[in-house]
Short mmCIF file of C-alpha atoms and ligand atoms in Angstrom, two decimals:
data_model
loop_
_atom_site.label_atom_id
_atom_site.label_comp_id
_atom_site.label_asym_id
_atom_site.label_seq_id
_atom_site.Cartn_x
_atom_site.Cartn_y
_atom_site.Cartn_z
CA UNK A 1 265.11 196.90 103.31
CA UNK A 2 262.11 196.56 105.60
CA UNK A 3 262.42 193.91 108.21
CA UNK A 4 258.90 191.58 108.16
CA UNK A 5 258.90 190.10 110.93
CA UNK A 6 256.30 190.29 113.86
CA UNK A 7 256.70 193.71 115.48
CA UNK A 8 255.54 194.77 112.14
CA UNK A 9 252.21 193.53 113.02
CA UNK A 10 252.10 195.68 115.64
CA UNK A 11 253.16 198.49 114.28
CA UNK A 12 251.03 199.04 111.04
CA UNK A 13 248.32 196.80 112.17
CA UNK A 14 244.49 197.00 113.59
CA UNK A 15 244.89 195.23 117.26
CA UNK A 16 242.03 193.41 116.31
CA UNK A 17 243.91 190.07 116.39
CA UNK A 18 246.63 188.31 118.45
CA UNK A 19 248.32 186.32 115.80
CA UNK A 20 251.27 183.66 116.34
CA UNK A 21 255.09 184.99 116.63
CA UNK A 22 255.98 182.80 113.81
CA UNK A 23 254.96 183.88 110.41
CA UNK A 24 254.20 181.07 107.64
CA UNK A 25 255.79 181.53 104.61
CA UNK A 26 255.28 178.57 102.19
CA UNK A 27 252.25 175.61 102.45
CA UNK A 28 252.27 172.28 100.62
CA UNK A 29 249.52 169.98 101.34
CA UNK A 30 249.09 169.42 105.27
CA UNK A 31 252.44 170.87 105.55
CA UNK A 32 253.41 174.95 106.58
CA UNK A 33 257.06 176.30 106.87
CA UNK A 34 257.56 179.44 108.64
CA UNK A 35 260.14 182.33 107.85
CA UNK A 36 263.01 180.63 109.68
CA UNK A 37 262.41 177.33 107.84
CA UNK A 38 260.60 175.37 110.86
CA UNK A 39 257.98 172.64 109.60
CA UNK A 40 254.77 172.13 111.04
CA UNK A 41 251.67 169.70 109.87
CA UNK A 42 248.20 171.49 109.94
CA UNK A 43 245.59 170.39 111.94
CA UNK A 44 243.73 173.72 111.46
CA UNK A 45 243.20 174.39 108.30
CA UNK A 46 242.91 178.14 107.92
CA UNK A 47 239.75 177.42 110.20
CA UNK A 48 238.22 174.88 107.65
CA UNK A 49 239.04 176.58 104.91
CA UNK A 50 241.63 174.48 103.14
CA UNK A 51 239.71 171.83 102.37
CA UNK A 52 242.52 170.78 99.78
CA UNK A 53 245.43 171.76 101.54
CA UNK A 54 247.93 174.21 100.73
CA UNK A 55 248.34 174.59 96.76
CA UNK A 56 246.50 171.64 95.62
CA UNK A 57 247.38 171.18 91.76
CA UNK A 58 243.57 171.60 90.60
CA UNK A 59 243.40 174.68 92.39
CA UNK A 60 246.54 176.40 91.57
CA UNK A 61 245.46 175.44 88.04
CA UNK A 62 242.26 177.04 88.08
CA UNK A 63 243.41 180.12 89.52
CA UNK A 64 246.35 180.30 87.06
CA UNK A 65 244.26 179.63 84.32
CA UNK A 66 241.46 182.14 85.23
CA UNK A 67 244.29 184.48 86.28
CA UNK A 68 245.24 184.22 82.21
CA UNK A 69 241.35 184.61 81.54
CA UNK A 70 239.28 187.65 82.72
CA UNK A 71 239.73 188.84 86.65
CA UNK A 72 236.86 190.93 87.52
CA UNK A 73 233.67 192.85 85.95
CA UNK A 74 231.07 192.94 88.80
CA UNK A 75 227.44 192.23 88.54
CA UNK A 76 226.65 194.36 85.92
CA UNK A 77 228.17 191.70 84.18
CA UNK A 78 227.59 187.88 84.73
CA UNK A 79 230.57 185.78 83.83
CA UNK A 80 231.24 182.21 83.08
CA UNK A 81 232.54 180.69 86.23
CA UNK A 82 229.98 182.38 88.39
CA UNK A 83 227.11 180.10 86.28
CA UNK A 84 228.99 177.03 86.05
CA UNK A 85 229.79 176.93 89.98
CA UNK A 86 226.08 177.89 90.22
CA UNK A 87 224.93 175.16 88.07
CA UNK A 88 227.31 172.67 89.90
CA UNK A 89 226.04 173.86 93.42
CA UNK A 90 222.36 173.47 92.22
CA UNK A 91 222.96 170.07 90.90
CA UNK A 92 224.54 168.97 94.10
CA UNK A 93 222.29 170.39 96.83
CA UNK A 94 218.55 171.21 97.48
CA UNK A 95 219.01 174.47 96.11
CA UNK A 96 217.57 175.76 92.81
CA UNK A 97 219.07 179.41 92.97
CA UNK A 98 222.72 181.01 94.22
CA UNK A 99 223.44 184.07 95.55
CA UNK A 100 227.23 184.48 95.83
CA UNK A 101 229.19 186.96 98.61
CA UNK A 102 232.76 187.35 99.51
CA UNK A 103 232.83 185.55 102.75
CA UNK A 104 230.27 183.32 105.42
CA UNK A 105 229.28 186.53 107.06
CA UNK A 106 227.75 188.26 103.85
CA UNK A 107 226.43 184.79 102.94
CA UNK A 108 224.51 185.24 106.49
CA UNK A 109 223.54 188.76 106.09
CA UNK A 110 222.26 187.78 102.27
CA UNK A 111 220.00 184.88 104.00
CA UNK A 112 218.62 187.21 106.66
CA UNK A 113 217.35 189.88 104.47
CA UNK A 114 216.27 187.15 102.28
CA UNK A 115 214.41 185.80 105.49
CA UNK A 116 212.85 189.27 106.21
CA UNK A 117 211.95 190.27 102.71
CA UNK A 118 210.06 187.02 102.08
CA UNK A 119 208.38 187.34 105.05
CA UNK A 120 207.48 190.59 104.49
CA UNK A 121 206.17 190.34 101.17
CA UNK A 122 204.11 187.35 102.00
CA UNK A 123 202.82 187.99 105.11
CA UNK A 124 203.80 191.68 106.29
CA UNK A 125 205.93 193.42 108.42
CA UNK A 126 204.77 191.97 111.53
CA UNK A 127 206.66 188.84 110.80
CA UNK A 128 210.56 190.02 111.52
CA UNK A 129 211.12 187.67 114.30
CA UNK A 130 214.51 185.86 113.73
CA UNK A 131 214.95 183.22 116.54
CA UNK A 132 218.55 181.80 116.61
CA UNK A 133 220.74 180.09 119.53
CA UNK A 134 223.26 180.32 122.52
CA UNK A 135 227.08 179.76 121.48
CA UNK A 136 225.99 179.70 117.46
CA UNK A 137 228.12 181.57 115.49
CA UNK A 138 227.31 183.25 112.07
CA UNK A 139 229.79 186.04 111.08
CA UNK A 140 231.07 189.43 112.26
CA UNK A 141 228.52 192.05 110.61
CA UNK A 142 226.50 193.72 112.84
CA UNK A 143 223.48 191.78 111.69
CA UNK A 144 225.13 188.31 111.93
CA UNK A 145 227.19 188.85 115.35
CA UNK A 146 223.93 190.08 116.82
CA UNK A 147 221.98 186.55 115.50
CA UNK A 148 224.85 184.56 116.59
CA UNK A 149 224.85 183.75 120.24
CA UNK A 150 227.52 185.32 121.63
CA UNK A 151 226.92 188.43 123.60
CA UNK A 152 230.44 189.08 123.94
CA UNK A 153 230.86 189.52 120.35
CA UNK A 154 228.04 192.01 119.81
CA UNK A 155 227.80 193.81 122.86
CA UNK A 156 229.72 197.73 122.80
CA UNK A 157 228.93 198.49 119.53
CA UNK A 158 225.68 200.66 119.90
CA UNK A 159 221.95 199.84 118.86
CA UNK A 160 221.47 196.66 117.43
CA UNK A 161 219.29 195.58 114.89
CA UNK A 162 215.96 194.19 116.67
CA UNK A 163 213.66 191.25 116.74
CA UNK A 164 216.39 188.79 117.25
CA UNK A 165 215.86 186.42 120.39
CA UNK A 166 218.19 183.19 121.04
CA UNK A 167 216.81 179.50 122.38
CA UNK A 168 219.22 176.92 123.97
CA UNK A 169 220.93 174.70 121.23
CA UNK A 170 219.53 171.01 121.39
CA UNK A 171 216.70 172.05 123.45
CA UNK A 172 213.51 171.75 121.74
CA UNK A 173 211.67 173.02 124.43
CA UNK A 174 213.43 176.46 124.89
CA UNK A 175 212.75 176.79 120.75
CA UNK A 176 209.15 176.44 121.53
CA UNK A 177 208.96 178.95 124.41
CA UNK A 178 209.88 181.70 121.75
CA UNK A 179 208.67 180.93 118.21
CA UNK A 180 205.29 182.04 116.73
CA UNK A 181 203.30 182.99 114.06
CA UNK A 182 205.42 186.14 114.48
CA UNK A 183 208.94 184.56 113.15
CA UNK A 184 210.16 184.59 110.17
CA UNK A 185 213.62 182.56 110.43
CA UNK A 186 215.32 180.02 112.58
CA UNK A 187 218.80 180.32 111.65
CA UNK A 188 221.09 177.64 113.13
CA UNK A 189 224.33 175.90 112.30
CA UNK A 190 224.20 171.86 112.01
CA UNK A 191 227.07 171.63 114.20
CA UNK A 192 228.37 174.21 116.10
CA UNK A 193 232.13 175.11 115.33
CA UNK A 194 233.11 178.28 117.08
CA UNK A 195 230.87 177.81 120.00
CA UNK A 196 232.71 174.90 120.83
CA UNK A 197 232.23 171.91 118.41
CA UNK A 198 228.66 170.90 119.62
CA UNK A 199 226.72 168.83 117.07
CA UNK A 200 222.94 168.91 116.75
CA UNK A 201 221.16 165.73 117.39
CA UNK A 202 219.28 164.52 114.70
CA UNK A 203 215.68 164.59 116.64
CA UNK A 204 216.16 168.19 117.72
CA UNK A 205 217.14 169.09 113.86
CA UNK A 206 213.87 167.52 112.83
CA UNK A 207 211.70 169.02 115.42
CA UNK A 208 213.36 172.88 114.22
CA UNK A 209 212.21 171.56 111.08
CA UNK A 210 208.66 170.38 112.07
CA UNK A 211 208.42 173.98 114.33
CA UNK A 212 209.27 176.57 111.60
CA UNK A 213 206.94 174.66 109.33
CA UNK A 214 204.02 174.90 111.53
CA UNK A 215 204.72 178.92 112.37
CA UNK A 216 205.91 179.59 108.26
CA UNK A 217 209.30 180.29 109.48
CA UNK A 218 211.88 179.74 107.22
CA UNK A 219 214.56 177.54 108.43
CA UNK A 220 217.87 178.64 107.30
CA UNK A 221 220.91 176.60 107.66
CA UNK A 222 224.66 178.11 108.28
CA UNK A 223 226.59 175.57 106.67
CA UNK A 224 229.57 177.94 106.65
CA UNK A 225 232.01 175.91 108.79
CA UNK A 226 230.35 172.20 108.10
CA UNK A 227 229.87 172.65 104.14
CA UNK A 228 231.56 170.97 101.47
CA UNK A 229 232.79 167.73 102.60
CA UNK A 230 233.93 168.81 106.32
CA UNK A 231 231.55 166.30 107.91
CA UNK A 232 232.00 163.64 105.29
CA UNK A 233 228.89 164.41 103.39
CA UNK A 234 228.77 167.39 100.95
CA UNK A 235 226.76 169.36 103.49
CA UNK A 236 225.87 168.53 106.79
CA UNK A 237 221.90 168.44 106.14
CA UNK A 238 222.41 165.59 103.96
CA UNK A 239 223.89 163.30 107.02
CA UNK A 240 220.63 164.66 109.37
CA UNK A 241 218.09 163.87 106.83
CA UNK A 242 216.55 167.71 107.43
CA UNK A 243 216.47 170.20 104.46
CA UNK A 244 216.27 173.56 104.99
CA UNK A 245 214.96 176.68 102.69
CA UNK A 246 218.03 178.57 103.13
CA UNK A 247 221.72 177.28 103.54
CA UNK A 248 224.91 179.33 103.56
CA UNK A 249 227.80 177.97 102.53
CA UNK A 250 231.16 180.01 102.78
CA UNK A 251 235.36 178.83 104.01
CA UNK A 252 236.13 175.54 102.04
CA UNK A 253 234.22 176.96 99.45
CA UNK A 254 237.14 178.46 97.91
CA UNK A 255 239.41 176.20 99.55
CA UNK A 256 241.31 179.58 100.83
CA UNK A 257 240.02 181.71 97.81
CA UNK A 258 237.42 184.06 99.76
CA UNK A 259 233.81 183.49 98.72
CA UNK A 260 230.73 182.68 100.07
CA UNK A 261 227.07 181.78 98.83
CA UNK A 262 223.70 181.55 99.40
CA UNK A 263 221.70 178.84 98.51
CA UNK A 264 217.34 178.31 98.41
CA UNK A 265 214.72 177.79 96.67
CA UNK A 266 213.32 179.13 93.63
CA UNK A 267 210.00 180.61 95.39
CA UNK A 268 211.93 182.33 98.26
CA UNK A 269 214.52 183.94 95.82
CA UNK A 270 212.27 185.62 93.87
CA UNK A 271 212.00 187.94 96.80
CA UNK A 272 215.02 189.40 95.88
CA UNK A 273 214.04 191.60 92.90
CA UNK A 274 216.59 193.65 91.22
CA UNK A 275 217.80 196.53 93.52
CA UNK A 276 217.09 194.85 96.73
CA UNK A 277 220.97 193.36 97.72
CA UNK A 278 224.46 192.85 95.76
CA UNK A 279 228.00 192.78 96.12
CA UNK A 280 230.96 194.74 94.36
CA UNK A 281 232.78 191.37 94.25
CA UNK A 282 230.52 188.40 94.81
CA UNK A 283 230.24 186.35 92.10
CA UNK A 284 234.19 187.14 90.88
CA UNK A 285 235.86 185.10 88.18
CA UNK A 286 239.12 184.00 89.72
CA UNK A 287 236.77 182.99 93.06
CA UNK A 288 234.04 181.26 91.09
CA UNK A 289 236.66 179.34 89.26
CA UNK A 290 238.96 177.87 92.32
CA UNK A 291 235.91 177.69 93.92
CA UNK A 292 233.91 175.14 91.16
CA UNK A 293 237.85 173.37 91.24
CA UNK A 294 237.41 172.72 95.11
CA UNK A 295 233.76 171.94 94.72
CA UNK A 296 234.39 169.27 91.84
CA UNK A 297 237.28 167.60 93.35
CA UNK A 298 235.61 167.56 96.86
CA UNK A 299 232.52 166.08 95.35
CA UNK A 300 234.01 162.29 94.62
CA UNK A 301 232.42 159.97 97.44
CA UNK A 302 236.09 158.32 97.71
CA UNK A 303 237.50 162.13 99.07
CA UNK A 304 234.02 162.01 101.38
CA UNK A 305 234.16 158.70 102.34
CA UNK A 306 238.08 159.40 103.30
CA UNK A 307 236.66 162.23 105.62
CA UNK A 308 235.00 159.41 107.66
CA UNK A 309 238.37 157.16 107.49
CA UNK A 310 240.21 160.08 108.75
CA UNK A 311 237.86 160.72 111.72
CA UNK A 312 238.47 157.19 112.63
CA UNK A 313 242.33 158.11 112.93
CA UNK A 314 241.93 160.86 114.38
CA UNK A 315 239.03 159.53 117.26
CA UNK A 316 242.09 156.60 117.74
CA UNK A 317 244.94 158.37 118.06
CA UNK A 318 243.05 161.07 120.15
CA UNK A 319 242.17 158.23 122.38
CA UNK A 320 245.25 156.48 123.04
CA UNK A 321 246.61 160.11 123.84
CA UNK A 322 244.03 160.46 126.26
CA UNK A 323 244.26 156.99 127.62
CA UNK A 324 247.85 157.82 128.71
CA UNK A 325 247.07 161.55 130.28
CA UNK A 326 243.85 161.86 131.10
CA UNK A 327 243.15 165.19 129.55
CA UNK A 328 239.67 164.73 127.59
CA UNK A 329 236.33 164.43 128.81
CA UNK A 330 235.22 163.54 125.05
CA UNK A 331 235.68 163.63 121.79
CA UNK A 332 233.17 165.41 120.08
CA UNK A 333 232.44 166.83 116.10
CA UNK A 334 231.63 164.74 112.79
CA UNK A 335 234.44 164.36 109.86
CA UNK A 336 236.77 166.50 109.97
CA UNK A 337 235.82 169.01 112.38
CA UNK A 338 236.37 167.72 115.86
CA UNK A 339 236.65 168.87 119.26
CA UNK A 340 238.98 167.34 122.20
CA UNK A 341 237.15 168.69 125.67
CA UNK A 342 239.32 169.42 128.11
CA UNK A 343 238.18 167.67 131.65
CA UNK A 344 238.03 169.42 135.04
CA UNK A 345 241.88 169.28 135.81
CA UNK A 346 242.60 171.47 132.38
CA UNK A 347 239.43 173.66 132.36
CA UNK A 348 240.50 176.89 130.65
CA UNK A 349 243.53 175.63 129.35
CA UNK A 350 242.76 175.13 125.47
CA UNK A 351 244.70 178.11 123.98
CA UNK A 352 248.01 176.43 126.12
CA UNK A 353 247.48 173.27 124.44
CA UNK A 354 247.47 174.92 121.20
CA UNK A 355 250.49 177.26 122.30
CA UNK A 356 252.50 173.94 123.32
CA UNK A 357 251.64 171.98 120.15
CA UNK A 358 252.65 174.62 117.50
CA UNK A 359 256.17 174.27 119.62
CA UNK A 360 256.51 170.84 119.30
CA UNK A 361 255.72 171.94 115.53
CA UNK A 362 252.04 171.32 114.89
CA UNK A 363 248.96 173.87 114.05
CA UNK A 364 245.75 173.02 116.03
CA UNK A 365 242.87 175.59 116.71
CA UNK A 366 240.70 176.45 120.02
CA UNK A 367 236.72 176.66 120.70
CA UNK A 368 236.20 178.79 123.17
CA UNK A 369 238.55 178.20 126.37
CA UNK A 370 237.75 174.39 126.74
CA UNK A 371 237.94 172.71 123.17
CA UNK A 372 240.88 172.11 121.01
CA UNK A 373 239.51 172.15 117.94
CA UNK A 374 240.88 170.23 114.44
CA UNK A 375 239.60 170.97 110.70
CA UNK A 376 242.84 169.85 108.57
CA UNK A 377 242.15 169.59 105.05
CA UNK A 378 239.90 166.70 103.74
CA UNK A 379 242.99 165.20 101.71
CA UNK A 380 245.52 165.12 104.33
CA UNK A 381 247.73 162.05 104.18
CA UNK A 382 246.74 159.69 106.98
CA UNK A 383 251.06 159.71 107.13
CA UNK A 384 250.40 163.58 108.30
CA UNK A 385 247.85 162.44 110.79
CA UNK A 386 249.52 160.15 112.72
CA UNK A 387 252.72 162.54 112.65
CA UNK A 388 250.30 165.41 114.10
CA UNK A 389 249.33 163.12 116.45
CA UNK A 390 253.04 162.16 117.75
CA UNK A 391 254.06 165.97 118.05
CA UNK A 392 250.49 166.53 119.87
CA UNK A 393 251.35 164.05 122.28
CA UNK A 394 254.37 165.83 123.45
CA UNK A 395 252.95 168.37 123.68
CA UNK A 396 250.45 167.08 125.88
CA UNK A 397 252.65 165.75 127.81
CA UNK A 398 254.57 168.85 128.28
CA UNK A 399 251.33 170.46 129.57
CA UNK A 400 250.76 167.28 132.29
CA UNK A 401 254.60 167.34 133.37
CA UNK A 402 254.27 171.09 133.93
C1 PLP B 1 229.26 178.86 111.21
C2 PLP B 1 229.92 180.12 110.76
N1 PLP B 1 229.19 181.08 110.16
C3 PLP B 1 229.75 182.22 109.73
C4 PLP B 1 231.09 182.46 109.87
C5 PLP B 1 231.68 183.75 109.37
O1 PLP B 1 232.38 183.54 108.21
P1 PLP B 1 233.41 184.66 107.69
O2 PLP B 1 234.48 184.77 108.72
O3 PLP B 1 233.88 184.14 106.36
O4 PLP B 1 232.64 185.92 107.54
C6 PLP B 1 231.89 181.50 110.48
C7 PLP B 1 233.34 181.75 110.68
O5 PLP B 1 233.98 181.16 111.49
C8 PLP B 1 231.30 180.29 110.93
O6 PLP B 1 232.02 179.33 111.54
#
């Protein structure tokens, strides 16, 4: 019989990724086991993805139940679940249409041709400017990797599309050095995840706001990594006060069922005329129905209002860690997507803080080489935190004993 085990990885698969030796085999809540049985609580949440957990009843339920239903008929077709999870995404947000992709990265692409269609139509093809910022991150198409601010990621893969410029996050002033009459979106997550778990401040947020509505820019939020719940409000723009006219929305969507959508307005969607974007699979059954399950249960303010109870926990227990070791510079993030920075002595050293704590039997996540980042699911036992927290201490102090 064939062996699965790691090697196999190597051998059959694109070296695209560096995954973990051990290979997870069964998930229950905030809980993992791995092929030889070891246990390990989740701090990472399939990077914000699991907003439920692993296998959360009303999930499993809805995908069984779909499952039974009707899988697939693409958009020649609409289907029931797409409209309802519409309907419950319009009730819930700003939004008074929904475009639905597979994932945040075709969400991104959707709200940037959106951006440059609208703009076109209304006030012609001089207006392509798309103005975005250092360290965001919005997806791995060519179109979102080259708006997100990461050379590194874009760079070596030929021409890339044009008219995209980047300003410094949190720094009004560098926004205002590059936008005109000639853009036509600011695209910008509310808090950065990838680029190292950075929140906006609220003042900057409503100065974007104030700028693209002075130069007719629309202002498009990527909510991809901060929607549904992960900050403790529903999405992030609610908690700054600032709307936008786009807003992506993607991971804990599904709660680990891939889709992604696109959210706006009624008079910038009907730029999008029949013909002019679509998707094999956006819009599916099965994902439309998890998705409205994770959406609905997520939804309750005592599951939000537990997202800010659980940052408490976290921010403590962090804390005393730190007290003892002397590791952090700060704690930084909102809800349930925060960021321990590393000081001076451990610069670099993220990804071997993350290595030592999946030893000592707990998943945690990196941004970038000085964060270690944590976006468990929204439900996880405050029992599972405070374990976490006693396995990330050793392995802490593993790292500061050498
Ligand atoms: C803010 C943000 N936008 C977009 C994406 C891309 O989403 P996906 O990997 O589903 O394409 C991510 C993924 O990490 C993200 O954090």
């Amino acid at each position: 019989m064939q062996q699965v085990n790691r090697a196999l990885f190597d051998e059959v698969m694109v070296p695209n990724y560096a995954p973990a030796q051990m290979i997870p085999v069964k998930g229950e809540g905030s809980r993992v086991w791995d092929q030889q049985g070891k246990e390990y609580i989740d701090f990472a949440g399939g990077i914000a993805v699991n907003c439920l957990g692993h296998c959360h009843p009303a999930l499993v339920s809805a995908l069984k139940e779909q499952g039974e239903k009707l899988w697939h008929l693409s958009n020649v077709l609409t289907n029931e679940p797409a409209l309802l999870l519409a309907k419950a995404l319009v009730d819930a947000t700003f939004a008074e249409k929904v475009y639905f992709a597979n994932s945040g990265a075709e969400a991104n692409e959707a709200a940037l041709k959106l951006a440059r269609r609208f703009a076109k139509d209304q006030f012609g093809e001089h207006k392509d400017q798309i103005i975005a910022f250092k360290q965001g991150f919005h997806g791995r198409t060519f179109f979102t990797v080259t708006v997100g601010g990461q050379p590194a990621y874009s760079d070596g893969f030929g021409p890339k599309p044009e008219a995209i410029e980047h300003a410094e996050f949190n720094n009004i002033d560098s926004l205002k050095a590059l936008i005109s009459d000639r853009t036509c979106a600011v695209m910008v997550e509310p808090l950065q995840g990838e680029g190292g778990v950075v929140p906006a401040d609220v003042e900057f947020m409503q100065q974007v706001r104030a700028l693209c509505d002075k130069h007719q820019a629309l202002l498009i939020f990527d909510e991809v990594q901060t929607g549904v719940g992960r900050t403790g409000e529903l999405y992030a723009y609610m908690g700054l006060g600032v709307t936008p006219d786009i807003l992506t929305t993607a991971k804990a969507l599904g709660g680990g069922f891939p889709i992604g959508a696109m959210l706006t307005t009624t008079a910038i969607a009907k730029h999008l005329v029949p013909g002019t974007h679509g998707s094999t699979y956006g819009g599916n059954p099965l994902a439309c129905a998890v998705a409205l399950a994770a959406l609905n249960t997520v939804n309750q303010p005592e599951v939000l209002a537990g997202v800010k109870a659980k940052e408490q926990l976290f921010r403590d227990g962090l804390s005393q860690i730190n007290e003892k070791y002397q590791v952090f510079d700060t704690i930084r993030g909102q809800g349930l997507l925060l960021g321990a920075v590393l000081n001076a002595d451990y610069a670099g050293k993220a990804r071997d803080f993350m290595v030592a704590a999946a030893e000592e039997g707990l998943m945690a996540l990196v941004a970038g080489a000085n964060v270690v980042r944590f976006t468990p699911s929204l439900v996880i036992p405050d029992a599972d935190i405070r374990e976490g927290l006693v396995r990330f201490e050793r392995a802490v102090a593993k790292i500061v004993q050498g």
